[in-house]
PDB file of C-alpha atoms in Angstrom:
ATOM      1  CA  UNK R   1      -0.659 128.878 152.627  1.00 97.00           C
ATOM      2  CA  UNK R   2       3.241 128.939 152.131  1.00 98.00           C
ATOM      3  CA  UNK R   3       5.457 130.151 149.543  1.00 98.00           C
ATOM      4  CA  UNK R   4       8.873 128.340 149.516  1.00 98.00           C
ATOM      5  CA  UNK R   5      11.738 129.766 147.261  1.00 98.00           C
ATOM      6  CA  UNK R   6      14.713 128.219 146.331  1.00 98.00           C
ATOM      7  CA  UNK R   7      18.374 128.820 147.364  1.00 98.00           C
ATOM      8  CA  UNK R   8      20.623 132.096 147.728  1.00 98.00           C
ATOM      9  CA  UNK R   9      22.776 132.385 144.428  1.00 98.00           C
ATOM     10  CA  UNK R  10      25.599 134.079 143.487  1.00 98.00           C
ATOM     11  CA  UNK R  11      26.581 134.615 139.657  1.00 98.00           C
ATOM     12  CA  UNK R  12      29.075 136.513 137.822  1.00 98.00           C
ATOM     13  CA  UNK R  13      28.027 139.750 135.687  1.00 98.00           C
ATOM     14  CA  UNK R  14      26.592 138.889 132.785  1.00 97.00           C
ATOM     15  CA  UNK R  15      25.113 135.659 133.736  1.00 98.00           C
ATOM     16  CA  UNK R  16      21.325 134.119 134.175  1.00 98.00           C
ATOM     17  CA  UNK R  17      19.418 132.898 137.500  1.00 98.00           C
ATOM     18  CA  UNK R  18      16.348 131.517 137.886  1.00 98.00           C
ATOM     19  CA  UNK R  19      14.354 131.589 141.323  1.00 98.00           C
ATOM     20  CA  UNK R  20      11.713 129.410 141.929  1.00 98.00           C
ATOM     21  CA  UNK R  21       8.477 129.531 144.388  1.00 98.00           C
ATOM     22  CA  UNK R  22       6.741 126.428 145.331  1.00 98.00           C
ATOM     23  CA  UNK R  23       3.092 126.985 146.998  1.00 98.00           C
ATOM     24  CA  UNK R  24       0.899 125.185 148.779  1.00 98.00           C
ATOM     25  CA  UNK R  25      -1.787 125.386 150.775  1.00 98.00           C
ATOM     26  CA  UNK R  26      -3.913 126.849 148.226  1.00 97.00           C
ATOM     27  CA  UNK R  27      -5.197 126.481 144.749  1.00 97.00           C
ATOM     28  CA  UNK R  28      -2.343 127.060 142.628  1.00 97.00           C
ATOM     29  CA  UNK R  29      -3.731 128.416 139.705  1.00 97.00           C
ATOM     30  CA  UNK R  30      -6.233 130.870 141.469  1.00 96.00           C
ATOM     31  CA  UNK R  31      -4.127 133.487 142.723  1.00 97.00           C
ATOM     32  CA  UNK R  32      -1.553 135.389 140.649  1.00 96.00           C
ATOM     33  CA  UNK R  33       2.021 135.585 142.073  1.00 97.00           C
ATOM     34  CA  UNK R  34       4.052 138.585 142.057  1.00 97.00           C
ATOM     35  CA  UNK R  35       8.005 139.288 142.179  1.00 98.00           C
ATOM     36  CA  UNK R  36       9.355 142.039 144.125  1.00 98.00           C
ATOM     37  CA  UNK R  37      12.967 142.915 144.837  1.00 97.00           C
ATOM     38  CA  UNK R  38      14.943 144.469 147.533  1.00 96.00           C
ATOM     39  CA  UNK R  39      18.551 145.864 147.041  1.00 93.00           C
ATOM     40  CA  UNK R  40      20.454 146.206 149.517  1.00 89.00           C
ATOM     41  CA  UNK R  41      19.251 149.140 152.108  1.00 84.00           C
ATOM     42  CA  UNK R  42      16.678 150.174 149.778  1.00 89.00           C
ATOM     43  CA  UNK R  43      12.626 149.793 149.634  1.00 92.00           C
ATOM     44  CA  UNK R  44      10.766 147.250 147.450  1.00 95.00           C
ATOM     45  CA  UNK R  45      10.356 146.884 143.890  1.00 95.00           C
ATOM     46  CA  UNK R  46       8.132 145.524 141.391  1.00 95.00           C
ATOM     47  CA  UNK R  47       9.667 142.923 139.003  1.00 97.00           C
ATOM     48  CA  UNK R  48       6.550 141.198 137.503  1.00 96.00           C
ATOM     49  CA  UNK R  49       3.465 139.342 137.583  1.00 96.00           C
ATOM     50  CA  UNK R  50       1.922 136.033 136.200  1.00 97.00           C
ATOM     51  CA  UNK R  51      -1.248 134.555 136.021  1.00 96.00           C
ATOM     52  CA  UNK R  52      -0.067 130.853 136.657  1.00 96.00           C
ATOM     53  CA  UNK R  53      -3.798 129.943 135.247  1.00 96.00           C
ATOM     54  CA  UNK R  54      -3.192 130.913 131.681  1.00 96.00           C
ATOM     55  CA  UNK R  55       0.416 132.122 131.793  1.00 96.00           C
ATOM     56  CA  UNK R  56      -0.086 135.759 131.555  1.00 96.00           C
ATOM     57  CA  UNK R  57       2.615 138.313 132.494  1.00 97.00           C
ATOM     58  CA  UNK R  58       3.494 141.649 132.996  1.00 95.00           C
ATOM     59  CA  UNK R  59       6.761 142.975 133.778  1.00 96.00           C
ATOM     60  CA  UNK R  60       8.053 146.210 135.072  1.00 94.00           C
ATOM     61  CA  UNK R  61       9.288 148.888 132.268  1.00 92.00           C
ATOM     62  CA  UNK R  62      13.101 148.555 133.656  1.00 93.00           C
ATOM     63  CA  UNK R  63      13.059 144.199 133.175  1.00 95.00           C
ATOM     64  CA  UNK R  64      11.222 144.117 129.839  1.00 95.00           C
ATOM     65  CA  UNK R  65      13.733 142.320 128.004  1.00 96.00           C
ATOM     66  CA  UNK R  66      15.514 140.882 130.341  1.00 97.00           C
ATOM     67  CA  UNK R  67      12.950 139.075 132.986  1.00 98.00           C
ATOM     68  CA  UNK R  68      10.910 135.910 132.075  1.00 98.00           C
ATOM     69  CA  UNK R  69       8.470 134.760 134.418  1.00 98.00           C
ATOM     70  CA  UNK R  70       6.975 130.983 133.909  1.00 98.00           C
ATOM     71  CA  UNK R  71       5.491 128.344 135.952  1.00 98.00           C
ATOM     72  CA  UNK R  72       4.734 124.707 135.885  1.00 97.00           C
ATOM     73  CA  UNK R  73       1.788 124.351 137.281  1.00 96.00           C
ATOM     74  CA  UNK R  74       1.700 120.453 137.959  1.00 96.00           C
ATOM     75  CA  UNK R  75       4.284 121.021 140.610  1.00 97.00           C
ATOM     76  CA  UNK R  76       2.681 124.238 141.741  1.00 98.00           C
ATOM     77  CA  UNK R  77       5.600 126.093 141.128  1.00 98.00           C
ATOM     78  CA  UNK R  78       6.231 129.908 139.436  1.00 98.00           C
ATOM     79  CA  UNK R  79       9.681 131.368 138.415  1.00 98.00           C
ATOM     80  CA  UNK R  80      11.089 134.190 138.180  1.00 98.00           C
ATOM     81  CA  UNK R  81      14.806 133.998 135.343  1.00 98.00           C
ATOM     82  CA  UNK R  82      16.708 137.630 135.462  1.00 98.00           C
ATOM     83  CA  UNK R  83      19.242 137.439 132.475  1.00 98.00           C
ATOM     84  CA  UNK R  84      22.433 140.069 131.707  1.00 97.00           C
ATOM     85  CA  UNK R  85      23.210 140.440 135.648  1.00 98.00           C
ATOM     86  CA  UNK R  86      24.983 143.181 136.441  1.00 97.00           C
ATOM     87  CA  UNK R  87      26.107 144.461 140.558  1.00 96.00           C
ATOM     88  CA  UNK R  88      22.857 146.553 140.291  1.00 95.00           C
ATOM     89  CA  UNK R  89      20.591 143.362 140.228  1.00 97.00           C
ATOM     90  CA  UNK R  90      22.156 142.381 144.207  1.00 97.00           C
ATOM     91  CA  UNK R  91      19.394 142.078 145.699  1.00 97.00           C
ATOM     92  CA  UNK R  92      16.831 139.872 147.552  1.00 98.00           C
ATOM     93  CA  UNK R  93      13.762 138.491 145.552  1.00 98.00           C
ATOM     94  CA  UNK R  94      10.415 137.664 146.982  1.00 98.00           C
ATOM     95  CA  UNK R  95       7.299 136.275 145.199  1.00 98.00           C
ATOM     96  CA  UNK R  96       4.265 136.949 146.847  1.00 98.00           C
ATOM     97  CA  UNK R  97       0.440 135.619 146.044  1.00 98.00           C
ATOM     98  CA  UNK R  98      -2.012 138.468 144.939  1.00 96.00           C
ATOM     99  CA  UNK R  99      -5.305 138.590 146.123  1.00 95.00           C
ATOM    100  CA  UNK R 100      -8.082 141.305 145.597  1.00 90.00           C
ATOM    101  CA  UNK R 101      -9.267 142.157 142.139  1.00 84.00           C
ATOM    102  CA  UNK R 102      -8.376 144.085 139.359  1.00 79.00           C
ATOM    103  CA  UNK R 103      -7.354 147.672 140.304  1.00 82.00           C
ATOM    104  CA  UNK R 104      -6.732 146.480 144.085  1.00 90.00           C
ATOM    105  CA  UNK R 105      -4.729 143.982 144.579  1.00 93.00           C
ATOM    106  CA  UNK R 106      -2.444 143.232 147.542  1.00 96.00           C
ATOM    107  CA  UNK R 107       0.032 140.680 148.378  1.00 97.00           C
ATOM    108  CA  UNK R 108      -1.326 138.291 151.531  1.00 96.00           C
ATOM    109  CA  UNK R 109       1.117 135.590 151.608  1.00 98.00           C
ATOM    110  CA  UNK R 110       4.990 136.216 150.690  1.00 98.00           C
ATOM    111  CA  UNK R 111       7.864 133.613 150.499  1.00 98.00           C
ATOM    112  CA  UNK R 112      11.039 133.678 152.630  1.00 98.00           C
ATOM    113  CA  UNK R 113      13.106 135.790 149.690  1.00 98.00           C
ATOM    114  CA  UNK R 114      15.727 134.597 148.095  1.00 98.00           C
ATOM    115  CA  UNK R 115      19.363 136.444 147.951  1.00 98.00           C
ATOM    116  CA  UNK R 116      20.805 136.796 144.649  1.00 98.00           C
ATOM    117  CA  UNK R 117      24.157 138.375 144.567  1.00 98.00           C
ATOM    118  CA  UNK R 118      25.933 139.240 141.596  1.00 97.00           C
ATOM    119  CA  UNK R 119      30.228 139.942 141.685  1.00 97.00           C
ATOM    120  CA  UNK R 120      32.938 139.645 139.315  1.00 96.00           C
TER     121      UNK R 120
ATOM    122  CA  UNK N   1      12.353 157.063 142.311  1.00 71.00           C
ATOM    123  CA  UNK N   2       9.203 155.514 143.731  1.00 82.00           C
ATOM    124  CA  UNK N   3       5.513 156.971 142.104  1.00 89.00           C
ATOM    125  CA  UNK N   4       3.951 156.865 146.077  1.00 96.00           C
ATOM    126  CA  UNK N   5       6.016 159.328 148.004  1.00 96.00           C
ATOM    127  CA  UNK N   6       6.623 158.594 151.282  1.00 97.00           C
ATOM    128  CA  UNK N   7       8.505 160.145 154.205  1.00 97.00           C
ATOM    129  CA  UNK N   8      12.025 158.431 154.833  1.00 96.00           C
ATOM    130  CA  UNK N   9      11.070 158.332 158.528  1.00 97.00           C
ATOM    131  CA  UNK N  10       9.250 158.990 161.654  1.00 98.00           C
ATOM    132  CA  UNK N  11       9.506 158.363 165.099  1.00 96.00           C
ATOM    133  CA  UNK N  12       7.609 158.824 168.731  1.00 96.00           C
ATOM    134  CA  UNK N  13       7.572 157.989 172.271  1.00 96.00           C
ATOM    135  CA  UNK N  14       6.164 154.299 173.372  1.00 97.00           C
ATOM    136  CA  UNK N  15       2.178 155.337 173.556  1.00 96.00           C
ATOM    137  CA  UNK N  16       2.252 157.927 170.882  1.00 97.00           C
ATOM    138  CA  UNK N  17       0.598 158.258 167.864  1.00 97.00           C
ATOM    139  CA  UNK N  18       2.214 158.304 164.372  1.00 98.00           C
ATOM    140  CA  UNK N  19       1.234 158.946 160.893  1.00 98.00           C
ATOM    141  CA  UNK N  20       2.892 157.923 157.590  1.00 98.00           C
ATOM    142  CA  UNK N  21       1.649 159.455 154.187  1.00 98.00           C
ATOM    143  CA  UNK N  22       1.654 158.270 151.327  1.00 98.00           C
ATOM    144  CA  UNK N  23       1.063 160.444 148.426  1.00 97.00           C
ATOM    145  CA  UNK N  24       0.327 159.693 144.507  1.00 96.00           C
ATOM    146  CA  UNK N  25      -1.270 161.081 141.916  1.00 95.00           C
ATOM    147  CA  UNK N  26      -4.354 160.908 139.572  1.00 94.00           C
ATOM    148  CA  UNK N  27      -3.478 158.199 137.580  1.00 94.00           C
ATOM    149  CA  UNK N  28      -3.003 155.867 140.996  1.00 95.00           C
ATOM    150  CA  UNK N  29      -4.585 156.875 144.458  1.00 96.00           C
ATOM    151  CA  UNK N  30      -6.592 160.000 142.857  1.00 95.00           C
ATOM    152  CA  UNK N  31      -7.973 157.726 140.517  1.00 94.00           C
ATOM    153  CA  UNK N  32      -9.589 155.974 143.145  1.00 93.00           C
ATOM    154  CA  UNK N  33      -7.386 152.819 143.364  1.00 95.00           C
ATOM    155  CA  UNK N  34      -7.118 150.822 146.875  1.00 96.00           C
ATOM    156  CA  UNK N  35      -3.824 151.510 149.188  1.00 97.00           C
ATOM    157  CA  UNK N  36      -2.712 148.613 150.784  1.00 98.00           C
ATOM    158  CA  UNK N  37       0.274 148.735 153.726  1.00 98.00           C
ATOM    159  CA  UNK N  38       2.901 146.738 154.513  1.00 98.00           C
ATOM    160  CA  UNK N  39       5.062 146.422 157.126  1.00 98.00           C
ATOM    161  CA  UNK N  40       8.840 144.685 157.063  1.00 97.00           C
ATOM    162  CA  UNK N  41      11.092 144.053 160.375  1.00 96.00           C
ATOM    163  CA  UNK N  42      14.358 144.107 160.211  1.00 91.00           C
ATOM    164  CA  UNK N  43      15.602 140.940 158.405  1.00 91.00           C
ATOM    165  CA  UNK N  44      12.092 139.501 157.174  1.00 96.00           C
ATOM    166  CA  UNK N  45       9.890 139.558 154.205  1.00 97.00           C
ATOM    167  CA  UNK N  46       7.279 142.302 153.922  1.00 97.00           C
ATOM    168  CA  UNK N  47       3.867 141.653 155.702  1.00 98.00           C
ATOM    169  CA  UNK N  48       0.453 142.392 154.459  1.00 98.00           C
ATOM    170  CA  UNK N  49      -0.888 145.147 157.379  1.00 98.00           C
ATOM    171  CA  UNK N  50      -4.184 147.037 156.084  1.00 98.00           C
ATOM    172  CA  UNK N  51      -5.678 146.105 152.829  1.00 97.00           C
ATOM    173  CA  UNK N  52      -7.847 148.562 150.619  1.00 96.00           C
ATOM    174  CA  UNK N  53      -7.459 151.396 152.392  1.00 96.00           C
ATOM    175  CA  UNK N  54      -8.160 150.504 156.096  1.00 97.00           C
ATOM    176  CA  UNK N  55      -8.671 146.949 156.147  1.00 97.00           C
ATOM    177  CA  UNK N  56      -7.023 144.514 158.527  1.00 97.00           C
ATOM    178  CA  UNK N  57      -5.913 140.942 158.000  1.00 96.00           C
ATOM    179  CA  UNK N  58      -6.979 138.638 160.886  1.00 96.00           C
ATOM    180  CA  UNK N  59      -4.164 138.539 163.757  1.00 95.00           C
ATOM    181  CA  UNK N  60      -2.964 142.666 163.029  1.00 97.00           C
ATOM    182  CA  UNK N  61      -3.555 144.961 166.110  1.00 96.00           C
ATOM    183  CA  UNK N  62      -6.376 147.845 165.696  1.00 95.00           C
ATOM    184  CA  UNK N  63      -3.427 150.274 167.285  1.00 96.00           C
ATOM    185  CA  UNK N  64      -3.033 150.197 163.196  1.00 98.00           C
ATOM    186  CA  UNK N  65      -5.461 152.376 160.905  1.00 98.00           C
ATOM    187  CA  UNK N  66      -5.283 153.356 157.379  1.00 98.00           C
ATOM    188  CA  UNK N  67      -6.952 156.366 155.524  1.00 97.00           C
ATOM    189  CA  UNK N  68      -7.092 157.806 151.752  1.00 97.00           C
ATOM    190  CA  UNK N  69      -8.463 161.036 150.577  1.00 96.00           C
ATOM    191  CA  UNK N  70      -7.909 162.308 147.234  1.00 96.00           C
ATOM    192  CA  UNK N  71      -4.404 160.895 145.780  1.00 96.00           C
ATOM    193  CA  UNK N  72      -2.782 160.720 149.474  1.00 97.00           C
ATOM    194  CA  UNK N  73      -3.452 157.948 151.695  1.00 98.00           C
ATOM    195  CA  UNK N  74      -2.228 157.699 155.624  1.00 98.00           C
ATOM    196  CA  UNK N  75      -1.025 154.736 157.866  1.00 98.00           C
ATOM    197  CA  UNK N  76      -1.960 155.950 161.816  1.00 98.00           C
ATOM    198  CA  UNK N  77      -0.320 153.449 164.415  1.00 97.00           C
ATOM    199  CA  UNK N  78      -1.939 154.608 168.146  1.00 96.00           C
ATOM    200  CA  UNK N  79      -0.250 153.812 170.873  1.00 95.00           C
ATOM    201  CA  UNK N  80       2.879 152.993 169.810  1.00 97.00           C
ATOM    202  CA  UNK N  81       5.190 150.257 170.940  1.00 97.00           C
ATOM    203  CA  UNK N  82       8.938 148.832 170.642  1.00 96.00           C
ATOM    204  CA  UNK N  83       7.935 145.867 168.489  1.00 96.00           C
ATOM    205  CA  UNK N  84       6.617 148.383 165.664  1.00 97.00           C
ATOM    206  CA  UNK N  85      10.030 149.501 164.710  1.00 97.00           C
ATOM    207  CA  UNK N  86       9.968 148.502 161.131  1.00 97.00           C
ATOM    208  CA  UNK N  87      10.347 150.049 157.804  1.00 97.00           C
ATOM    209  CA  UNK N  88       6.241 150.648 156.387  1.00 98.00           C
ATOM    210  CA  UNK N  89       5.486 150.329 152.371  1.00 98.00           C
ATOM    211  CA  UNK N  90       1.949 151.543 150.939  1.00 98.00           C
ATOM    212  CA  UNK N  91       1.338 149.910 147.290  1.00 97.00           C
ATOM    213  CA  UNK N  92      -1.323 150.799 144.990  1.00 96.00           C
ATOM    214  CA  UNK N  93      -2.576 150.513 140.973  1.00 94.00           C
ATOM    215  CA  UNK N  94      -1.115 152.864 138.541  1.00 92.00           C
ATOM    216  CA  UNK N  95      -3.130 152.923 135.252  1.00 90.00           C
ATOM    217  CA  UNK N  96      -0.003 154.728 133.480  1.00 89.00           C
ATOM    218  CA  UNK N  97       2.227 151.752 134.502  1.00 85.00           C
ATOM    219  CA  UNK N  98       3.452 148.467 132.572  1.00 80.00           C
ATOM    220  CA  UNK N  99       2.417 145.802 135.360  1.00 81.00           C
ATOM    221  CA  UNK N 100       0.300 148.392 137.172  1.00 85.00           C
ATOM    222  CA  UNK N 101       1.328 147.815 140.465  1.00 90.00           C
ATOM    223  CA  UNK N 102       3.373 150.180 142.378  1.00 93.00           C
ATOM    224  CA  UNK N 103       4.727 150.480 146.055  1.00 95.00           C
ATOM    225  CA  UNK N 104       5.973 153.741 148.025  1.00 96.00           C
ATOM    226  CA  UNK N 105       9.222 154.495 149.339  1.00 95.00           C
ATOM    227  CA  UNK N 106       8.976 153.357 152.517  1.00 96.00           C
ATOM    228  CA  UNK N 107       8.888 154.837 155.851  1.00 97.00           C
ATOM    229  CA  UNK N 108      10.999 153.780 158.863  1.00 97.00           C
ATOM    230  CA  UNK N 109       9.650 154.090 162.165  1.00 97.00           C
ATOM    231  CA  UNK N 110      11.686 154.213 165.164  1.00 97.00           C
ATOM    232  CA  UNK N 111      10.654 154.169 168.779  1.00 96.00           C
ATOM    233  CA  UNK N 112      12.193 156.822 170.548  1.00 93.00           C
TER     234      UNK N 112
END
Protein backbone atom coordinates (compact mmCIF):
# COMPACT_ATOMS: atom_id res chain seq x y z
CA UNK A 1 0.00 0.00 0.00
CA UNK A 2 1.43 3.58 -0.80
CA UNK A 3 0.03 6.91 -0.89
CA UNK A 4 2.00 9.31 -3.19
CA UNK A 5 1.15 13.13 -3.09
CA UNK A 6 2.09 15.60 -5.36
CA UNK A 7 4.60 18.51 -5.12
CA UNK A 8 5.32 21.29 -2.36
CA UNK A 9 3.47 24.58 -3.53
CA UNK A 10 3.67 27.91 -2.75
CA UNK A 11 0.76 30.48 -3.65
CA UNK A 12 0.00 33.96 -2.91
CA UNK A 13 -2.98 34.91 -0.39
CA UNK A 14 -5.97 34.60 -1.86
CA UNK A 15 -5.22 31.96 -4.30
CA UNK A 16 -6.34 28.05 -4.92
CA UNK A 17 -4.16 24.68 -4.66
CA UNK A 18 -5.02 21.46 -5.27
CA UNK A 19 -3.04 18.36 -3.76
CA UNK A 20 -3.35 15.18 -5.12
CA UNK A 21 -2.82 11.43 -3.65
CA UNK A 22 -2.21 8.60 -5.92
CA UNK A 23 -2.64 4.95 -4.22
CA UNK A 24 -1.80 1.79 -4.94
CA UNK A 25 -1.42 -1.28 -3.64
CA UNK A 26 -4.91 -1.62 -2.71
CA UNK A 27 -8.42 -1.42 -3.93
CA UNK A 28 -8.99 2.08 -4.58
CA UNK A 29 -12.43 2.50 -4.00
CA UNK A 30 -12.61 0.37 -0.71
CA UNK A 31 -11.06 2.47 1.75
CA UNK A 32 -11.98 6.11 2.40
CA UNK A 33 -9.10 8.66 2.40
CA UNK A 34 -8.75 11.33 4.83
CA UNK A 35 -6.90 14.89 4.82
CA UNK A 36 -5.14 16.10 7.76
CA UNK A 37 -2.98 19.18 8.16
CA UNK A 38 -0.05 20.25 10.11
CA UNK A 39 0.97 23.99 10.61
CA UNK A 40 3.93 24.71 11.38
CA UNK A 41 4.98 23.51 15.15
CA UNK A 42 1.55 22.57 15.83
CA UNK A 43 -0.43 19.02 16.15
CA UNK A 44 -2.67 17.54 13.42
CA UNK A 45 -5.84 18.53 12.01
CA UNK A 46 -8.77 17.23 10.35
CA UNK A 47 -9.55 18.73 6.89
CA UNK A 48 -11.97 16.14 5.36
CA UNK A 49 -13.01 12.88 4.21
CA UNK A 50 -14.26 11.11 0.96
CA UNK A 51 -15.63 8.01 0.10
CA UNK A 52 -13.77 7.64 -3.36
CA UNK A 53 -16.58 4.72 -3.99
CA UNK A 54 -19.53 7.00 -4.33
CA UNK A 55 -17.96 10.43 -3.81
CA UNK A 56 -19.13 11.20 -0.41
CA UNK A 57 -17.56 13.92 1.78
CA UNK A 58 -17.38 15.48 4.89
CA UNK A 59 -15.42 18.38 5.79
CA UNK A 60 -14.35 19.95 8.98
CA UNK A 61 -16.69 22.97 10.36
CA UNK A 62 -13.62 25.58 9.82
CA UNK A 63 -13.17 24.42 5.62
CA UNK A 64 -16.89 24.18 4.80
CA UNK A 65 -16.89 26.54 2.10
CA UNK A 66 -13.76 26.68 1.19
CA UNK A 67 -12.35 22.84 0.81
CA UNK A 68 -13.47 20.49 -2.07
CA UNK A 69 -12.40 17.09 -1.96
CA UNK A 70 -12.79 14.86 -5.37
CA UNK A 71 -11.22 11.94 -6.91
CA UNK A 72 -10.90 10.21 -10.18
CA UNK A 73 -11.04 7.00 -9.54
CA UNK A 74 -9.72 5.46 -12.94
CA UNK A 75 -6.33 6.77 -12.03
CA UNK A 76 -6.78 5.91 -8.39
CA UNK A 77 -6.28 9.23 -7.37
CA UNK A 78 -8.20 11.63 -4.47
CA UNK A 79 -7.72 15.46 -4.06
CA UNK A 80 -7.82 17.63 -1.75
CA UNK A 81 -8.43 21.93 -3.50
CA UNK A 82 -8.15 24.62 -0.42
CA UNK A 83 -9.46 27.96 -2.00
CA UNK A 84 -9.12 31.82 -0.37
CA UNK A 85 -5.45 31.00 1.10
CA UNK A 86 -4.48 33.03 3.58
CA UNK A 87 -0.68 32.71 5.89
CA UNK A 88 -2.88 30.66 8.33
CA UNK A 89 -3.38 27.76 5.74
CA UNK A 90 0.97 27.18 5.82
CA UNK A 91 0.99 24.10 6.51
CA UNK A 92 1.80 20.47 5.50
CA UNK A 93 -1.10 18.23 4.12
CA UNK A 94 -1.31 14.51 4.41
CA UNK A 95 -4.04 12.14 3.10
CA UNK A 96 -4.22 9.06 4.79
CA UNK A 97 -6.46 5.69 3.98
CA UNK A 98 -9.15 4.90 6.72
CA UNK A 99 -9.74 1.62 7.80
CA UNK A 100 -12.06 0.27 10.65
CA UNK A 101 -15.76 0.92 10.55
CA UNK A 102 -18.10 3.41 11.30
CA UNK A 103 -17.52 5.00 14.76
CA UNK A 104 -13.75 3.63 14.75
CA UNK A 105 -11.87 4.39 12.22
CA UNK A 106 -8.09 4.91 12.06
CA UNK A 107 -5.68 5.93 9.51
CA UNK A 108 -3.15 2.74 8.53
CA UNK A 109 -1.38 3.99 5.61
CA UNK A 110 -0.44 7.89 5.21
CA UNK A 111 1.30 9.64 2.21
CA UNK A 112 4.62 11.53 2.38
CA UNK A 113 2.67 15.15 3.05
CA UNK A 114 2.80 17.69 0.96
CA UNK A 115 4.04 21.44 1.98
CA UNK A 116 1.83 24.14 1.00
CA UNK A 117 3.04 27.54 1.85
CA UNK A 118 1.18 30.54 1.39
CA UNK A 119 3.16 34.41 1.31
CA UNK A 120 2.49 37.63 -0.21
CA UNK B 1 -8.29 24.00 20.63
CA UNK B 2 -8.27 20.23 20.20
CA UNK B 3 -11.71 18.17 21.70
CA UNK B 4 -9.04 15.17 23.14
CA UNK B 5 -6.90 16.91 25.68
CA UNK B 6 -3.66 15.87 25.94
CA UNK B 7 -0.57 16.77 27.98
CA UNK B 8 1.99 19.01 25.95
CA UNK B 9 4.71 16.65 27.21
CA UNK B 10 6.38 14.01 29.14
CA UNK B 11 9.58 12.63 29.61
CA UNK B 12 11.69 9.66 31.54
CA UNK B 13 14.87 7.92 31.90
CA UNK B 14 15.88 5.14 29.06
CA UNK B 15 13.92 1.95 30.80
CA UNK B 16 11.15 3.90 32.34
CA UNK B 17 7.71 3.81 31.98
CA UNK B 18 5.49 6.64 30.63
CA UNK B 19 1.92 7.41 30.29
CA UNK B 20 0.09 9.88 27.99
CA UNK B 21 -3.72 10.66 28.55
CA UNK B 22 -5.93 11.48 26.54
CA UNK B 23 -9.13 12.81 27.74
CA UNK B 24 -12.68 13.55 25.92
CA UNK B 25 -15.94 13.66 26.67
CA UNK B 26 -19.38 11.91 26.31
CA UNK B 27 -20.12 12.65 23.00
CA UNK B 28 -16.50 10.96 21.83
CA UNK B 29 -14.50 8.49 24.16
CA UNK B 30 -17.46 8.37 26.91
CA UNK B 31 -19.66 7.44 24.30
CA UNK B 32 -17.83 4.45 23.79
CA UNK B 33 -15.96 5.29 20.53
CA UNK B 34 -12.42 3.48 19.75
CA UNK B 35 -9.01 5.58 20.54
CA UNK B 36 -6.53 5.00 18.15
CA UNK B 37 -2.62 6.40 18.67
CA UNK B 38 -0.29 7.73 16.59
CA UNK B 39 3.04 8.43 16.75
CA UNK B 40 5.14 11.18 14.44
CA UNK B 41 9.18 11.57 14.50
CA UNK B 42 10.59 14.46 13.92
CA UNK B 43 10.28 15.30 10.17
CA UNK B 44 7.84 12.35 9.07
CA UNK B 45 4.23 11.68 8.57
CA UNK B 46 2.19 10.39 11.49
CA UNK B 47 2.22 6.53 12.07
CA UNK B 48 -0.62 4.32 12.97
CA UNK B 49 0.68 2.82 16.70
CA UNK B 50 -2.39 1.09 18.64
CA UNK B 51 -5.69 0.85 17.00
CA UNK B 52 -9.12 0.63 18.96
CA UNK B 53 -7.99 1.11 22.10
CA UNK B 54 -4.97 -1.28 22.57
CA UNK B 55 -4.46 -2.83 19.37
CA UNK B 56 -1.14 -3.12 17.57
CA UNK B 57 -0.34 -3.04 13.88
CA UNK B 58 2.08 -5.84 12.85
CA UNK B 59 5.90 -4.62 13.17
CA UNK B 60 5.02 -2.03 16.56
CA UNK B 61 6.91 -3.10 19.79
CA UNK B 62 4.63 -4.48 22.84
CA UNK B 63 6.90 -1.85 25.08
CA UNK B 64 3.61 0.13 23.64
CA UNK B 65 0.05 -0.36 25.37
CA UNK B 66 -3.08 1.54 25.13
CA UNK B 67 -6.07 1.78 27.63
CA UNK B 68 -9.65 3.64 27.80
CA UNK B 69 -11.96 3.92 30.67
CA UNK B 70 -14.81 6.15 30.69
CA UNK B 71 -14.09 9.33 28.29
CA UNK B 72 -10.13 9.16 29.02
CA UNK B 73 -7.99 6.83 27.26
CA UNK B 74 -3.99 6.21 28.06
CA UNK B 75 -0.90 5.42 25.81
CA UNK B 76 1.78 3.37 28.36
CA UNK B 77 5.29 2.96 26.57
CA UNK B 78 7.48 0.40 29.13
CA UNK B 79 10.78 0.49 28.96
CA UNK B 80 11.53 3.37 27.30
CA UNK B 81 14.15 4.06 24.70
CA UNK B 82 15.97 6.97 22.61
CA UNK B 83 14.25 6.09 19.34
CA UNK B 84 10.69 6.88 21.02
CA UNK B 85 11.28 10.54 21.15
CA UNK B 86 8.39 11.65 19.09
CA UNK B 87 5.42 13.80 19.40
CA UNK B 88 2.12 11.03 20.24
CA UNK B 89 -1.61 11.93 18.79
CA UNK B 90 -4.76 9.84 20.10
CA UNK B 91 -7.85 10.31 17.52
CA UNK B 92 -11.27 9.23 18.09
CA UNK B 93 -15.24 9.70 16.77
CA UNK B 94 -17.10 12.67 17.92
CA UNK B 95 -20.88 12.30 17.28
CA UNK B 96 -21.27 16.26 17.84
CA UNK B 97 -18.73 16.86 15.00
CA UNK B 98 -19.14 17.70 11.11
CA UNK B 99 -16.71 14.86 9.70
CA UNK B 100 -16.69 13.08 13.07
CA UNK B 101 -13.27 12.45 13.40
CA UNK B 102 -11.13 14.15 15.84
CA UNK B 103 -7.40 13.90 17.06
CA UNK B 104 -5.78 15.16 20.50
CA UNK B 105 -3.26 17.65 21.04
CA UNK B 106 -0.43 15.79 21.04
CA UNK B 107 2.09 14.81 23.49
CA UNK B 108 5.88 15.07 23.09
CA UNK B 109 8.00 12.65 24.67
CA UNK B 110 11.51 13.22 25.38
CA UNK B 111 14.12 10.84 26.68
CA UNK B 112 15.83 12.25 29.44
Amino acid sequence: VQLLQSGAEMRKPGASVKVSCRASGYAFKGYYIQWVRQTPGQGLELVGWINPNSGGTSYAQRFQGRVTMTRDSSINTAYMELRGLTSDDTAVYYCAREEGHSGSVYLDYWGQGTLVSVSA
Amino acid sequence: QSVLTQPPSVSGAPGQRVTISCTGSSSNIGAGYDVHWYQQLPGTAPQLLIFANNNRPSGVPDRFSGSKSGTSASLAIAGLQAEDEATYYCQSYDINLPASRVFGSGTTVTVL
